[in-house]
C-alpha positions as a Markdown table, in Angstrom:
| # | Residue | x | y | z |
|---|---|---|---|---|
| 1 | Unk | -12.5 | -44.3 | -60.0 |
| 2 | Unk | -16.4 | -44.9 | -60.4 |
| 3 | Unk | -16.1 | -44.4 | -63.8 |
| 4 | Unk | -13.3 | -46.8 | -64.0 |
| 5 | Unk | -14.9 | -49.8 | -62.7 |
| 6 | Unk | -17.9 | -49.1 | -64.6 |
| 7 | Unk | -16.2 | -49.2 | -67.8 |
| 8 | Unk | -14.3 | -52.2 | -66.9 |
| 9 | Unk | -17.4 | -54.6 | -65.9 |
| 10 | Unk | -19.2 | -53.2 | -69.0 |
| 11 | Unk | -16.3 | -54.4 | -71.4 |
| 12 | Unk | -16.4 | -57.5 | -69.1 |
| 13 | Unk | -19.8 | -58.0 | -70.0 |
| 14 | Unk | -19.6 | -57.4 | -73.5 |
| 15 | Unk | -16.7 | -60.0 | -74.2 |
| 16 | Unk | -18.7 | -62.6 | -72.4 |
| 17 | Unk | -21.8 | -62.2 | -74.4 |
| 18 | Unk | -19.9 | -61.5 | -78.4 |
| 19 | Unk | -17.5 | -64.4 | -77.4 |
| 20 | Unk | -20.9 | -66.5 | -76.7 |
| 21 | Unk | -19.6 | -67.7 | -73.6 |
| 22 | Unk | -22.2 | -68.2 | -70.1 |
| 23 | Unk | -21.8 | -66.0 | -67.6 |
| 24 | Unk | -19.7 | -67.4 | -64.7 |
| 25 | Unk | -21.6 | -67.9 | -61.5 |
| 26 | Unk | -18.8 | -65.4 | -59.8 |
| 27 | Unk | -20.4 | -63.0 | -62.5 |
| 28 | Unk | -24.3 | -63.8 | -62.2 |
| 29 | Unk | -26.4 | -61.4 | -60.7 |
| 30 | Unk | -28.9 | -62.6 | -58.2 |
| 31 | Unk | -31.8 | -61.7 | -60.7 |
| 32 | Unk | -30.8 | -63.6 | -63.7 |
| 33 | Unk | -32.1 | -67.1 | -64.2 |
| 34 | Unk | -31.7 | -69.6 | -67.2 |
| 35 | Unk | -35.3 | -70.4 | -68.6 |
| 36 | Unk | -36.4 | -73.1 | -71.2 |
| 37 | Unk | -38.0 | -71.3 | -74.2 |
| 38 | Unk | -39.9 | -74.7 | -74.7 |
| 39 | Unk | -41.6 | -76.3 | -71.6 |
| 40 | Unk | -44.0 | -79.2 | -73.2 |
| 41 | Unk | -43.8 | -81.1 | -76.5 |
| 42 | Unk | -46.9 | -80.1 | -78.4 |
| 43 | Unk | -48.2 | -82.7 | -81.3 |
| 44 | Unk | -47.2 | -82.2 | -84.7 |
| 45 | Unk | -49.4 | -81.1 | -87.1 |
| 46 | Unk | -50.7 | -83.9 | -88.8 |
| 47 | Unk | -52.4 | -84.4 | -92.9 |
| 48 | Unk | -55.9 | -84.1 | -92.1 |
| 49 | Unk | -56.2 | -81.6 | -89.3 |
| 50 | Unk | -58.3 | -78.7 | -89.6 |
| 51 | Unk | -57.1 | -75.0 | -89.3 |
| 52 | Unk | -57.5 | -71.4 | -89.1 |
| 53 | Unk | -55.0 | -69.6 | -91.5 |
| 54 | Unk | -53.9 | -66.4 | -89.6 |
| 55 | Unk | -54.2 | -63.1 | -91.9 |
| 56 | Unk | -53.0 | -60.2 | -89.9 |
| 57 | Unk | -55.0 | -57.6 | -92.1 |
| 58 | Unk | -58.1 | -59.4 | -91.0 |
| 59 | Unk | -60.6 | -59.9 | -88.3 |
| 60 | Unk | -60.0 | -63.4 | -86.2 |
| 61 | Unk | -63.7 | -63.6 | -87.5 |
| 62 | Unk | -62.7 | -64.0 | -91.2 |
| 63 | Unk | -59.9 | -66.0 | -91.3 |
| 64 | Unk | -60.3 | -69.2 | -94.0 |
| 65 | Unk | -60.5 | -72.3 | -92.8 |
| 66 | Unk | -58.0 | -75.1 | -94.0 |
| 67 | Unk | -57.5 | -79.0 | -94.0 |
| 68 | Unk | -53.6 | -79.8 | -93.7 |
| 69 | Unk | -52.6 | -82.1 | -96.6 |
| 70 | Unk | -48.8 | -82.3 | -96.3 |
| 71 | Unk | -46.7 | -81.8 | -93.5 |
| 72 | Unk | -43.0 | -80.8 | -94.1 |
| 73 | Unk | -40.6 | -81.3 | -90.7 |
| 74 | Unk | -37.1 | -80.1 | -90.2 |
| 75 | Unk | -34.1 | -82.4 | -89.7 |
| 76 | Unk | -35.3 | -83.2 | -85.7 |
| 77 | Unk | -38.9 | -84.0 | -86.7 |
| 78 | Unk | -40.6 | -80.8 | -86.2 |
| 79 | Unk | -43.3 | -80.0 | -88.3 |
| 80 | Unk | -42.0 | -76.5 | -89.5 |
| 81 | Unk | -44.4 | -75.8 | -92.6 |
| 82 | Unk | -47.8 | -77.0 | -93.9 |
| 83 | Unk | -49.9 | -77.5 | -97.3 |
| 84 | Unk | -52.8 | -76.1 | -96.3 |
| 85 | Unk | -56.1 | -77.1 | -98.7 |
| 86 | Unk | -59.1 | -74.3 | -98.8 |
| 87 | Unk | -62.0 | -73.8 | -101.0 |
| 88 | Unk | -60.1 | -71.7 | -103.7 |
| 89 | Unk | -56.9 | -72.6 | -103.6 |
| 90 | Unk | -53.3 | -74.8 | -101.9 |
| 91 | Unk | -51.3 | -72.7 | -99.5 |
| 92 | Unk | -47.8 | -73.7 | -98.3 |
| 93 | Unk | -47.4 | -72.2 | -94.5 |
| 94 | Unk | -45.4 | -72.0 | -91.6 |
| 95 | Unk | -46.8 | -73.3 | -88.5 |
| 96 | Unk | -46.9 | -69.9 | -86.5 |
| 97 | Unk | -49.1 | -68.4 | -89.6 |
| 98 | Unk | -51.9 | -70.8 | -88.7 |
């Protein structure tokens, strides 16, 4: 009978989340809480700001330094990728990477 009920609130569960739907409050468990991923609007990178290009095979202390020349934002305005201007060469970047 355990078993049963088990089973049953697990297929529950597993219809609710493929079918995209929010859990019900009936079905919420006390420990689950909606977060924001995003809290604060940060600024835009801008043409003309100075950055660190992140190189994961290298120390923090060697990273090349940049100068932003173009920024390229999504369809809401973002700022999603940069041209990134160093001493050798132009880079085209995500955000997270610098």
């Amino acid at each position: 009978m355990l078993y049963f009920n088990c089973s049953r609130l697990w297929t529950e569960r597993c219809q609710d989340v493929l079918q995209g739907q929010p859990l019900s409050p009936s079905k919420t468990p006390n420990w689950y809480k909606e977060r924001q991923q995003w809290t604060k609007v940060k600024r835009n990178f801008v043409p003309g700001d100075i950055v660190l290009i992140v190189d994961n095979s290298a120390p923090r202390n060697f990273w090349i330094i940049g100068r932003i020349t173009e920024a390229l934002p999504d369809r809401r305005g973002l700022v999603r990728q940069v041209q990134i201007k160093t001493q050798t060469s132009t880079l085209c970047r995500p955000v997270t990477k610098i």
